[in-house]
Amino acid sequence: MYPGEESYEDCTPLLSQKSTRKSNLIPYPVPKRDPSPTFDHTPPSSYSISVIPTTVGPSQLEKTASSHSNKPAAFSSSQTIVNGKLVAWMADISLKVQQLQGKMGVILENQGKILLQRESIITKSQKEIKSNENLDTLGSLPVSDDGSFMEFNKKLSQDSHLQHLLIKALVSVGDKDMRCNIHNMLRRVLSDEVAELYYSLSGKRLKDVIKKPILVTEFSKSIFIACQRVFKDISTEVKVKEAVTDWLNQAKVRKIRRMQRHEKMHEKNMEKNAGLI
């Protein structure tokens, strides 16, 4: 026996202990093998499961269709018809909304124009009222005879304040068109009867009548000053002369038309009083 080795006798207690431990162990029962194994069927999936016999090779397998598919189910014909009608209905509503919006735009545009016209009429009326109020302070206008017109011009030449009031009244007449503005100035001071019988732009002889030049009057000078204040960017002198000449020449026509209107109104009043209408 070599040094450091143990004898059989020395190892006997250890072997007896190991054998004792093994004898105390309880063996785990081994389940019996079933000679005919079976498989549990799993829930169906997108792929079918087939039992492959050991006698059949992979190349001999047949592909079978699955009972479940990933493709969406096709709509029925009735659902397709309903969807088509719904799309057509929505398109019709959209078209009608667009048409309604167009009509509303036209209405709003027309309403804006009406409001502008209304404001213009109100402004013009206010200016006419203010002009008439200013003219009332100058005396009884328009003048109905030449003597009154000559007296009016004399006062204008002697009283600068009176002339200032006249110019202020003429400026407040108000009209965007210069020609109409001048005509309104003239008719507020001078009657058609006086204009027809006694005055022309620079004076002229007609048969036995010699007309006076209106350009030399203080009233004419006031018209020039008023037009220069209202129409600053226009050559006023030439246009004022043209407008004054036109208004004086049309005095007779205006007087005849006014007389005809008065006659028609008189006839209607007579018929109304007689109970004919």
PDB file of C-alpha atoms in Angstrom:
ATOM      1  CA  MET A   1       0.000   0.000   0.000  1.00  0.00           C
ATOM      2  CA  TYR A   2       1.371   3.298  -1.082  1.00  0.00           C
ATOM      3  CA  PRO A   3       1.754   6.185   1.238  1.00  0.00           C
ATOM      4  CA  GLY A   4      -1.384   8.301   1.499  1.00  0.00           C
ATOM      5  CA  GLU A   5      -3.715   5.520   0.298  1.00  0.00           C
ATOM      6  CA  GLU A   6      -6.527   4.217   2.410  1.00  0.00           C
ATOM      7  CA  SER A   7      -7.229   0.599   2.968  1.00  0.00           C
ATOM      8  CA  TYR A   8     -10.490  -1.175   2.080  1.00  0.00           C
ATOM      9  CA  GLU A   9     -11.319  -1.410   5.667  1.00  0.00           C
ATOM     10  CA  ASP A  10     -10.992   2.312   6.067  1.00  0.00           C
ATOM     11  CA  CYS A  11     -13.468   2.871   3.207  1.00  0.00           C
ATOM     12  CA  THR A  12     -16.001   0.328   4.432  1.00  0.00           C
ATOM     13  CA  PRO A  13     -17.977   2.751   6.599  1.00  0.00           C
ATOM     14  CA  LEU A  14     -18.277   5.198   3.731  1.00  0.00           C
ATOM     15  CA  LEU A  15     -19.552   2.550   1.334  1.00  0.00           C
ATOM     16  CA  SER A  16     -22.081   1.386   3.829  1.00  0.00           C
ATOM     17  CA  GLN A  17     -23.328   4.943   4.230  1.00  0.00           C
ATOM     18  CA  LYS A  18     -23.694   5.389   0.419  1.00  0.00           C
ATOM     19  CA  SER A  19     -25.594   2.165   0.094  1.00  0.00           C
ATOM     20  CA  THR A  20     -27.843   3.184   2.923  1.00  0.00           C
ATOM     21  CA  ARG A  21     -28.613   6.465   1.207  1.00  0.00           C
ATOM     22  CA  LYS A  22     -29.439   4.718  -2.094  1.00  0.00           C
ATOM     23  CA  SER A  23     -31.738   2.315  -0.354  1.00  0.00           C
ATOM     24  CA  ASN A  24     -33.697   5.205   1.119  1.00  0.00           C
ATOM     25  CA  LEU A  25     -34.497   6.771  -2.329  1.00  0.00           C
ATOM     26  CA  ILE A  26     -37.983   6.208  -3.835  1.00  0.00           C
ATOM     27  CA  PRO A  27     -37.847   5.561  -7.597  1.00  0.00           C
ATOM     28  CA  TYR A  28     -40.035   7.857  -9.868  1.00  0.00           C
ATOM     29  CA  PRO A  29     -42.604   5.799 -11.774  1.00  0.00           C
ATOM     30  CA  VAL A  30     -41.979   5.831 -15.508  1.00  0.00           C
ATOM     31  CA  PRO A  31     -45.213   6.244 -17.526  1.00  0.00           C
ATOM     32  CA  LYS A  32     -46.100   3.499 -19.862  1.00  0.00           C
ATOM     33  CA  ARG A  33     -45.773   4.167 -23.578  1.00  0.00           C
ATOM     34  CA  ASP A  34     -49.040   4.122 -25.522  1.00  0.00           C
ATOM     35  CA  PRO A  35     -48.601   1.913 -28.538  1.00  0.00           C
ATOM     36  CA  SER A  36     -51.169   3.961 -30.606  1.00  0.00           C
ATOM     37  CA  PRO A  37     -50.458   7.707 -30.016  1.00  0.00           C
ATOM     38  CA  THR A  38     -53.097  10.346 -30.796  1.00  0.00           C
ATOM     39  CA  PHE A  39     -52.854  14.147 -31.324  1.00  0.00           C
ATOM     40  CA  ASP A  40     -55.080  16.917 -30.028  1.00  0.00           C
ATOM     41  CA  HIS A  41     -56.619  19.116 -32.694  1.00  0.00           C
ATOM     42  CA  THR A  42     -55.645  22.778 -32.300  1.00  0.00           C
ATOM     43  CA  PRO A  43     -58.041  25.642 -33.276  1.00  0.00           C
ATOM     44  CA  PRO A  44     -58.117  26.260 -37.025  1.00  0.00           C
ATOM     45  CA  SER A  45     -55.684  28.846 -38.358  1.00  0.00           C
ATOM     46  CA  SER A  46     -54.814  30.248 -41.738  1.00  0.00           C
ATOM     47  CA  TYR A  47     -52.892  27.077 -42.397  1.00  0.00           C
ATOM     48  CA  SER A  48     -54.322  23.593 -42.112  1.00  0.00           C
ATOM     49  CA  ILE A  49     -52.472  20.936 -40.142  1.00  0.00           C
ATOM     50  CA  SER A  50     -52.224  17.471 -41.581  1.00  0.00           C
ATOM     51  CA  VAL A  51     -50.786  14.318 -40.068  1.00  0.00           C
ATOM     52  CA  ILE A  52     -47.886  13.198 -42.176  1.00  0.00           C
ATOM     53  CA  PRO A  53     -47.665   9.402 -42.351  1.00  0.00           C
ATOM     54  CA  THR A  54     -44.154   8.106 -42.123  1.00  0.00           C
ATOM     55  CA  THR A  55     -44.642   6.232 -45.336  1.00  0.00           C
ATOM     56  CA  VAL A  56     -45.451   9.399 -47.396  1.00  0.00           C
ATOM     57  CA  GLY A  57     -42.727  11.781 -48.511  1.00  0.00           C
ATOM     58  CA  PRO A  58     -43.034  15.581 -48.513  1.00  0.00           C
ATOM     59  CA  SER A  59     -43.195  15.713 -52.309  1.00  0.00           C
ATOM     60  CA  GLN A  60     -46.331  13.554 -52.290  1.00  0.00           C
ATOM     61  CA  LEU A  61     -48.337  15.843 -49.968  1.00  0.00           C
ATOM     62  CA  GLU A  62     -51.395  17.666 -51.363  1.00  0.00           C
ATOM     63  CA  LYS A  63     -52.145  21.314 -50.463  1.00  0.00           C
ATOM     64  CA  THR A  64     -55.588  21.778 -48.930  1.00  0.00           C
ATOM     65  CA  ALA A  65     -57.484  25.053 -48.668  1.00  0.00           C
ATOM     66  CA  SER A  66     -57.954  26.575 -45.247  1.00  0.00           C
ATOM     67  CA  SER A  67     -61.444  27.143 -43.866  1.00  0.00           C
ATOM     68  CA  HIS A  68     -60.343  30.683 -42.762  1.00  0.00           C
ATOM     69  CA  SER A  69     -59.114  33.403 -45.135  1.00  0.00           C
ATOM     70  CA  ASN A  70     -57.455  36.819 -44.646  1.00  0.00           C
ATOM     71  CA  LYS A  71     -59.364  38.347 -47.593  1.00  0.00           C
ATOM     72  CA  PRO A  72     -62.214  40.790 -46.665  1.00  0.00           C
ATOM     73  CA  ALA A  73     -65.711  39.530 -47.191  1.00  0.00           C
ATOM     74  CA  ALA A  74     -67.399  40.824 -50.352  1.00  0.00           C
ATOM     75  CA  PHE A  75     -70.275  43.322 -49.931  1.00  0.00           C
ATOM     76  CA  SER A  76     -73.673  42.240 -50.936  1.00  0.00           C
ATOM     77  CA  SER A  77     -75.305  43.833 -53.970  1.00  0.00           C
ATOM     78  CA  SER A  78     -77.873  45.653 -51.795  1.00  0.00           C
ATOM     79  CA  GLN A  79     -75.122  47.262 -49.706  1.00  0.00           C
ATOM     80  CA  THR A  80     -73.368  48.424 -52.882  1.00  0.00           C
ATOM     81  CA  ILE A  81     -76.580  50.064 -54.136  1.00  0.00           C
ATOM     82  CA  VAL A  82     -77.098  51.843 -50.796  1.00  0.00           C
ATOM     83  CA  ASN A  83     -73.529  53.147 -50.822  1.00  0.00           C
ATOM     84  CA  GLY A  84     -73.946  54.420 -54.377  1.00  0.00           C
ATOM     85  CA  LYS A  85     -77.134  56.274 -53.490  1.00  0.00           C
ATOM     86  CA  LEU A  86     -75.458  57.786 -50.427  1.00  0.00           C
ATOM     87  CA  VAL A  87     -72.540  59.093 -52.495  1.00  0.00           C
ATOM     88  CA  ALA A  88     -74.923  60.594 -55.076  1.00  0.00           C
ATOM     89  CA  TRP A  89     -77.001  62.194 -52.313  1.00  0.00           C
ATOM     90  CA  MET A  90     -73.925  63.782 -50.714  1.00  0.00           C
ATOM     91  CA  ALA A  91     -72.751  65.103 -54.091  1.00  0.00           C
ATOM     92  CA  ASP A  92     -76.183  66.644 -54.731  1.00  0.00           C
ATOM     93  CA  ILE A  93     -76.158  68.327 -51.303  1.00  0.00           C
ATOM     94  CA  SER A  94     -72.651  69.708 -51.921  1.00  0.00           C
ATOM     95  CA  LEU A  95     -73.762  71.161 -55.269  1.00  0.00           C
ATOM     96  CA  LYS A  96     -76.833  72.792 -53.715  1.00  0.00           C
ATOM     97  CA  VAL A  97     -74.717  74.288 -50.916  1.00  0.00           C
ATOM     98  CA  GLN A  98     -72.361  75.811 -53.495  1.00  0.00           C
ATOM     99  CA  GLN A  99     -75.306  77.252 -55.423  1.00  0.00           C
ATOM    100  CA  LEU A 100     -76.763  78.684 -52.211  1.00  0.00           C
ATOM    101  CA  GLN A 101     -73.431  80.268 -51.304  1.00  0.00           C
ATOM    102  CA  GLY A 102     -73.284  81.871 -54.751  1.00  0.00           C
ATOM    103  CA  LYS A 103     -76.786  83.301 -54.365  1.00  0.00           C
ATOM    104  CA  MET A 104     -75.956  84.610 -50.890  1.00  0.00           C
ATOM    105  CA  GLY A 105     -72.876  86.318 -52.304  1.00  0.00           C
ATOM    106  CA  VAL A 106     -74.984  88.057 -54.965  1.00  0.00           C
ATOM    107  CA  ILE A 107     -77.556  89.110 -52.348  1.00  0.00           C
ATOM    108  CA  LEU A 108     -74.867  90.554 -50.075  1.00  0.00           C
ATOM    109  CA  GLU A 109     -73.270  92.383 -52.999  1.00  0.00           C
ATOM    110  CA  ASN A 110     -76.613  93.904 -54.042  1.00  0.00           C
ATOM    111  CA  GLN A 111     -77.340  94.824 -50.443  1.00  0.00           C
ATOM    112  CA  GLY A 112     -74.003  96.636 -50.239  1.00  0.00           C
ATOM    113  CA  LYS A 113     -74.812  98.577 -53.415  1.00  0.00           C
ATOM    114  CA  ILE A 114     -78.245  99.529 -52.062  1.00  0.00           C
ATOM    115  CA  LEU A 115     -76.704 100.761 -48.807  1.00  0.00           C
ATOM    116  CA  LEU A 116     -74.166 102.850 -50.720  1.00  0.00           C
ATOM    117  CA  GLN A 117     -76.919 104.359 -52.866  1.00  0.00           C
ATOM    118  CA  ARG A 118     -78.983 105.060 -49.761  1.00  0.00           C
ATOM    119  CA  GLU A 119     -76.048 106.781 -48.058  1.00  0.00           C
ATOM    120  CA  SER A 120     -75.394 108.797 -51.216  1.00  0.00           C
ATOM    121  CA  ILE A 121     -79.040 109.913 -51.406  1.00  0.00           C
ATOM    122  CA  ILE A 122     -79.105 110.820 -47.714  1.00  0.00           C
ATOM    123  CA  THR A 123     -75.854 112.764 -48.023  1.00  0.00           C
ATOM    124  CA  LYS A 124     -77.120 114.593 -51.081  1.00  0.00           C
ATOM    125  CA  SER A 125     -80.416 115.424 -49.369  1.00  0.00           C
ATOM    126  CA  GLN A 126     -78.606 116.698 -46.299  1.00  0.00           C
ATOM    127  CA  LYS A 127     -76.422 118.928 -48.463  1.00  0.00           C
ATOM    128  CA  GLU A 128     -79.457 120.295 -50.297  1.00  0.00           C
ATOM    129  CA  ILE A 129     -81.208 121.042 -47.012  1.00  0.00           C
ATOM    130  CA  LYS A 130     -78.097 122.759 -45.685  1.00  0.00           C
ATOM    131  CA  SER A 131     -77.731 124.719 -48.926  1.00  0.00           C
ATOM    132  CA  ASN A 132     -81.360 125.830 -48.817  1.00  0.00           C
ATOM    133  CA  GLU A 133     -80.951 126.893 -45.190  1.00  0.00           C
ATOM    134  CA  ASN A 134     -77.910 128.961 -46.121  1.00  0.00           C
ATOM    135  CA  LEU A 135     -79.754 130.532 -49.060  1.00  0.00           C
ATOM    136  CA  ASP A 136     -82.701 131.410 -46.846  1.00  0.00           C
ATOM    137  CA  THR A 137     -80.448 133.778 -44.947  1.00  0.00           C
ATOM    138  CA  LEU A 138     -79.751 135.660 -48.214  1.00  0.00           C
ATOM    139  CA  GLY A 139     -83.357 136.635 -48.835  1.00  0.00           C
ATOM    140  CA  SER A 140     -86.148 135.472 -51.131  1.00  0.00           C
ATOM    141  CA  LEU A 141     -84.518 133.206 -53.717  1.00  0.00           C
ATOM    142  CA  PRO A 142     -84.704 132.414 -56.554  1.00  0.00           C
ATOM    143  CA  VAL A 143     -85.468 135.931 -57.811  1.00  0.00           C
ATOM    144  CA  SER A 144     -88.567 136.225 -59.998  1.00  0.00           C
ATOM    145  CA  ASP A 145     -87.733 139.481 -61.837  1.00  0.00           C
ATOM    146  CA  ASP A 146     -84.708 141.302 -63.159  1.00  0.00           C
ATOM    147  CA  GLY A 147     -85.048 144.196 -60.692  1.00  0.00           C
ATOM    148  CA  SER A 148     -84.727 141.834 -57.737  1.00  0.00           C
ATOM    149  CA  PHE A 149     -81.718 140.150 -59.322  1.00  0.00           C
ATOM    150  CA  MET A 150     -79.963 143.490 -59.876  1.00  0.00           C
ATOM    151  CA  GLU A 151     -80.669 144.477 -56.269  1.00  0.00           C
ATOM    152  CA  PHE A 152     -79.278 141.151 -55.087  1.00  0.00           C
ATOM    153  CA  ASN A 153     -76.030 141.710 -57.020  1.00  0.00           C
ATOM    154  CA  LYS A 154     -75.735 145.216 -55.600  1.00  0.00           C
ATOM    155  CA  LYS A 155     -75.916 143.855 -52.031  1.00  0.00           C
ATOM    156  CA  LEU A 156     -73.253 141.271 -52.842  1.00  0.00           C
ATOM    157  CA  SER A 157     -70.875 143.960 -54.084  1.00  0.00           C
ATOM    158  CA  GLN A 158     -71.402 146.045 -50.941  1.00  0.00           C
ATOM    159  CA  ASP A 159     -71.425 143.292 -48.304  1.00  0.00           C
ATOM    160  CA  SER A 160     -68.500 140.854 -48.281  1.00  0.00           C
ATOM    161  CA  HIS A 161     -70.135 138.822 -45.509  1.00  0.00           C
ATOM    162  CA  LEU A 162     -73.223 138.320 -47.654  1.00  0.00           C
ATOM    163  CA  GLN A 163     -71.052 137.203 -50.558  1.00  0.00           C
ATOM    164  CA  HIS A 164     -69.229 134.785 -48.241  1.00  0.00           C
ATOM    165  CA  LEU A 165     -72.580 133.288 -47.216  1.00  0.00           C
ATOM    166  CA  LEU A 166     -73.572 132.912 -50.883  1.00  0.00           C
ATOM    167  CA  ILE A 167     -70.315 131.125 -51.771  1.00  0.00           C
ATOM    168  CA  LYS A 168     -70.745 128.845 -48.756  1.00  0.00           C
ATOM    169  CA  ALA A 169     -74.294 128.007 -49.851  1.00  0.00           C
ATOM    170  CA  LEU A 170     -73.181 127.299 -53.435  1.00  0.00           C
ATOM    171  CA  VAL A 171     -70.364 125.020 -52.244  1.00  0.00           C
ATOM    172  CA  SER A 172     -72.823 123.020 -50.134  1.00  0.00           C
ATOM    173  CA  VAL A 173     -75.068 122.337 -53.165  1.00  0.00           C
ATOM    174  CA  GLY A 174     -72.968 119.252 -53.817  1.00  0.00           C
ATOM    175  CA  ASP A 175     -72.747 117.148 -56.980  1.00  0.00           C
ATOM    176  CA  LYS A 176     -69.905 115.051 -58.400  1.00  0.00           C
ATOM    177  CA  ASP A 177     -70.568 116.310 -61.912  1.00  0.00           C
ATOM    178  CA  MET A 178     -69.414 119.892 -62.396  1.00  0.00           C
ATOM    179  CA  ARG A 179     -72.034 120.688 -65.031  1.00  0.00           C
ATOM    180  CA  CYS A 180     -74.917 119.541 -62.819  1.00  0.00           C
ATOM    181  CA  ASN A 181     -73.398 121.368 -59.871  1.00  0.00           C
ATOM    182  CA  ILE A 182     -73.357 124.686 -61.744  1.00  0.00           C
ATOM    183  CA  HIS A 183     -76.925 124.181 -62.983  1.00  0.00           C
ATOM    184  CA  ASN A 184     -78.059 123.600 -59.388  1.00  0.00           C
ATOM    185  CA  MET A 185     -76.283 126.784 -58.291  1.00  0.00           C
ATOM    186  CA  LEU A 186     -77.993 128.831 -61.008  1.00  0.00           C
ATOM    187  CA  ARG A 187     -81.513 127.522 -60.411  1.00  0.00           C
ATOM    188  CA  ARG A 188     -81.281 128.271 -56.677  1.00  0.00           C
ATOM    189  CA  VAL A 189     -80.729 131.982 -57.313  1.00  0.00           C
ATOM    190  CA  LEU A 190     -82.076 132.770 -60.784  1.00  0.00           C
ATOM    191  CA  SER A 191     -85.555 131.810 -62.081  1.00  0.00           C
ATOM    192  CA  ASP A 192     -86.088 130.516 -65.630  1.00  0.00           C
ATOM    193  CA  GLU A 193     -88.225 133.573 -66.491  1.00  0.00           C
ATOM    194  CA  VAL A 194     -85.413 136.011 -65.656  1.00  0.00           C
ATOM    195  CA  ALA A 195     -82.783 133.839 -67.338  1.00  0.00           C
ATOM    196  CA  GLU A 196     -84.822 133.535 -70.543  1.00  0.00           C
ATOM    197  CA  LEU A 197     -85.692 137.219 -70.948  1.00  0.00           C
ATOM    198  CA  TYR A 198     -82.719 139.158 -69.648  1.00  0.00           C
ATOM    199  CA  TYR A 199     -79.440 137.271 -69.581  1.00  0.00           C
ATOM    200  CA  SER A 200     -76.888 135.470 -71.719  1.00  0.00           C
ATOM    201  CA  LEU A 201     -73.262 134.599 -71.008  1.00  0.00           C
ATOM    202  CA  SER A 202     -71.632 137.708 -72.491  1.00  0.00           C
ATOM    203  CA  GLY A 203     -74.707 139.708 -73.638  1.00  0.00           C
ATOM    204  CA  LYS A 204     -76.275 139.665 -77.112  1.00  0.00           C
ATOM    205  CA  ARG A 205     -78.972 141.302 -79.161  1.00  0.00           C
ATOM    206  CA  LEU A 206     -82.005 139.245 -80.245  1.00  0.00           C
ATOM    207  CA  LYS A 207     -84.376 141.247 -82.470  1.00  0.00           C
ATOM    208  CA  ASP A 208     -85.594 144.046 -80.250  1.00  0.00           C
ATOM    209  CA  VAL A 209     -84.210 142.543 -77.022  1.00  0.00           C
ATOM    210  CA  ILE A 210     -80.721 143.153 -75.709  1.00  0.00           C
ATOM    211  CA  LYS A 211     -79.698 140.535 -73.148  1.00  0.00           C
ATOM    212  CA  LYS A 212     -77.331 141.446 -70.342  1.00  0.00           C
ATOM    213  CA  PRO A 213     -74.018 139.646 -69.757  1.00  0.00           C
ATOM    214  CA  ILE A 214     -74.237 137.489 -66.643  1.00  0.00           C
ATOM    215  CA  LEU A 215     -70.435 137.205 -66.445  1.00  0.00           C
ATOM    216  CA  VAL A 216     -70.147 140.740 -65.031  1.00  0.00           C
ATOM    217  CA  THR A 217     -72.516 140.066 -62.113  1.00  0.00           C
ATOM    218  CA  GLU A 218     -71.372 139.372 -58.551  1.00  0.00           C
ATOM    219  CA  PHE A 219     -73.425 136.195 -58.632  1.00  0.00           C
ATOM    220  CA  SER A 220     -71.373 134.869 -61.560  1.00  0.00           C
ATOM    221  CA  LYS A 221     -68.139 135.672 -59.714  1.00  0.00           C
ATOM    222  CA  SER A 222     -69.427 133.727 -56.694  1.00  0.00           C
ATOM    223  CA  ILE A 223     -70.124 130.713 -58.929  1.00  0.00           C
ATOM    224  CA  PHE A 224     -66.522 130.746 -60.200  1.00  0.00           C
ATOM    225  CA  ILE A 225     -65.125 130.889 -56.658  1.00  0.00           C
ATOM    226  CA  ALA A 226     -67.415 128.078 -55.428  1.00  0.00           C
ATOM    227  CA  CYS A 227     -66.467 125.809 -58.364  1.00  0.00           C
ATOM    228  CA  GLN A 228     -62.767 126.416 -57.767  1.00  0.00           C
ATOM    229  CA  ARG A 229     -63.190 125.258 -54.168  1.00  0.00           C
ATOM    230  CA  VAL A 230     -65.207 122.166 -55.057  1.00  0.00           C
ATOM    231  CA  PHE A 231     -63.396 121.098 -58.270  1.00  0.00           C
ATOM    232  CA  LYS A 232     -59.762 121.941 -57.614  1.00  0.00           C
ATOM    233  CA  ASP A 233     -58.169 119.770 -60.325  1.00  0.00           C
ATOM    234  CA  ILE A 234     -60.342 120.966 -63.200  1.00  0.00           C
ATOM    235  CA  SER A 235     -59.936 124.013 -65.416  1.00  0.00           C
ATOM    236  CA  THR A 236     -63.032 125.666 -64.015  1.00  0.00           C
ATOM    237  CA  GLU A 237     -63.223 128.818 -66.132  1.00  0.00           C
ATOM    238  CA  VAL A 238     -63.980 127.148 -69.481  1.00  0.00           C
ATOM    239  CA  LYS A 239     -66.330 124.564 -67.980  1.00  0.00           C
ATOM    240  CA  VAL A 240     -68.190 127.164 -65.937  1.00  0.00           C
ATOM    241  CA  LYS A 241     -68.802 129.272 -69.036  1.00  0.00           C
ATOM    242  CA  GLU A 242     -70.037 126.258 -71.010  1.00  0.00           C
ATOM    243  CA  ALA A 243     -72.366 125.135 -68.215  1.00  0.00           C
ATOM    244  CA  VAL A 244     -73.777 128.650 -67.656  1.00  0.00           C
ATOM    245  CA  THR A 245     -74.377 129.140 -71.397  1.00  0.00           C
ATOM    246  CA  ASP A 246     -76.172 125.791 -71.662  1.00  0.00           C
ATOM    247  CA  TRP A 247     -78.372 126.525 -68.655  1.00  0.00           C
ATOM    248  CA  LEU A 248     -79.374 129.996 -69.936  1.00  0.00           C
ATOM    249  CA  ASN A 249     -80.175 128.648 -73.416  1.00  0.00           C
ATOM    250  CA  GLN A 250     -82.405 125.894 -71.960  1.00  0.00           C
ATOM    251  CA  ALA A 251     -84.362 128.289 -69.732  1.00  0.00           C
ATOM    252  CA  LYS A 252     -87.257 128.583 -72.211  1.00  0.00           C
ATOM    253  CA  VAL A 253     -87.508 124.787 -72.631  1.00  0.00           C
ATOM    254  CA  ARG A 254     -87.551 124.256 -68.867  1.00  0.00           C
ATOM    255  CA  LYS A 255     -90.260 126.912 -68.454  1.00  0.00           C
ATOM    256  CA  ILE A 256     -92.486 125.277 -71.116  1.00  0.00           C
ATOM    257  CA  ARG A 257     -92.067 121.807 -69.577  1.00  0.00           C
ATOM    258  CA  ARG A 258     -92.858 123.141 -66.130  1.00  0.00           C
ATOM    259  CA  MET A 259     -95.997 124.812 -67.445  1.00  0.00           C
ATOM    260  CA  GLN A 260     -97.079 121.551 -69.117  1.00  0.00           C
ATOM    261  CA  ARG A 261     -96.598 119.632 -65.859  1.00  0.00           C
ATOM    262  CA  HIS A 262     -98.664 122.226 -64.018  1.00  0.00           C
ATOM    263  CA  GLU A 263    -101.442 121.957 -66.595  1.00  0.00           C
ATOM    264  CA  LYS A 264    -101.522 118.151 -66.327  1.00  0.00           C
ATOM    265  CA  MET A 265    -101.651 118.318 -62.543  1.00  0.00           C
ATOM    266  CA  HIS A 266    -104.446 120.886 -62.765  1.00  0.00           C
ATOM    267  CA  GLU A 267    -106.452 118.657 -65.137  1.00  0.00           C
ATOM    268  CA  LYS A 268    -106.034 115.637 -62.831  1.00  0.00           C
ATOM    269  CA  ASN A 269    -107.190 117.661 -59.855  1.00  0.00           C
ATOM    270  CA  MET A 270    -110.233 118.894 -61.792  1.00  0.00           C
ATOM    271  CA  GLU A 271    -111.145 115.353 -62.861  1.00  0.00           C
ATOM    272  CA  LYS A 272    -110.657 114.083 -59.323  1.00  0.00           C
ATOM    273  CA  ASN A 273    -112.894 116.785 -57.915  1.00  0.00           C
ATOM    274  CA  ALA A 274    -115.540 116.007 -60.547  1.00  0.00           C
ATOM    275  CA  GLY A 275    -115.505 112.344 -59.486  1.00  0.00           C
ATOM    276  CA  LEU A 276    -114.367 111.050 -62.872  1.00  0.00           C
ATOM    277  CA  ILE A 277    -111.530 109.026 -61.359  1.00  0.00           C
TER     278      ILE A 277
END
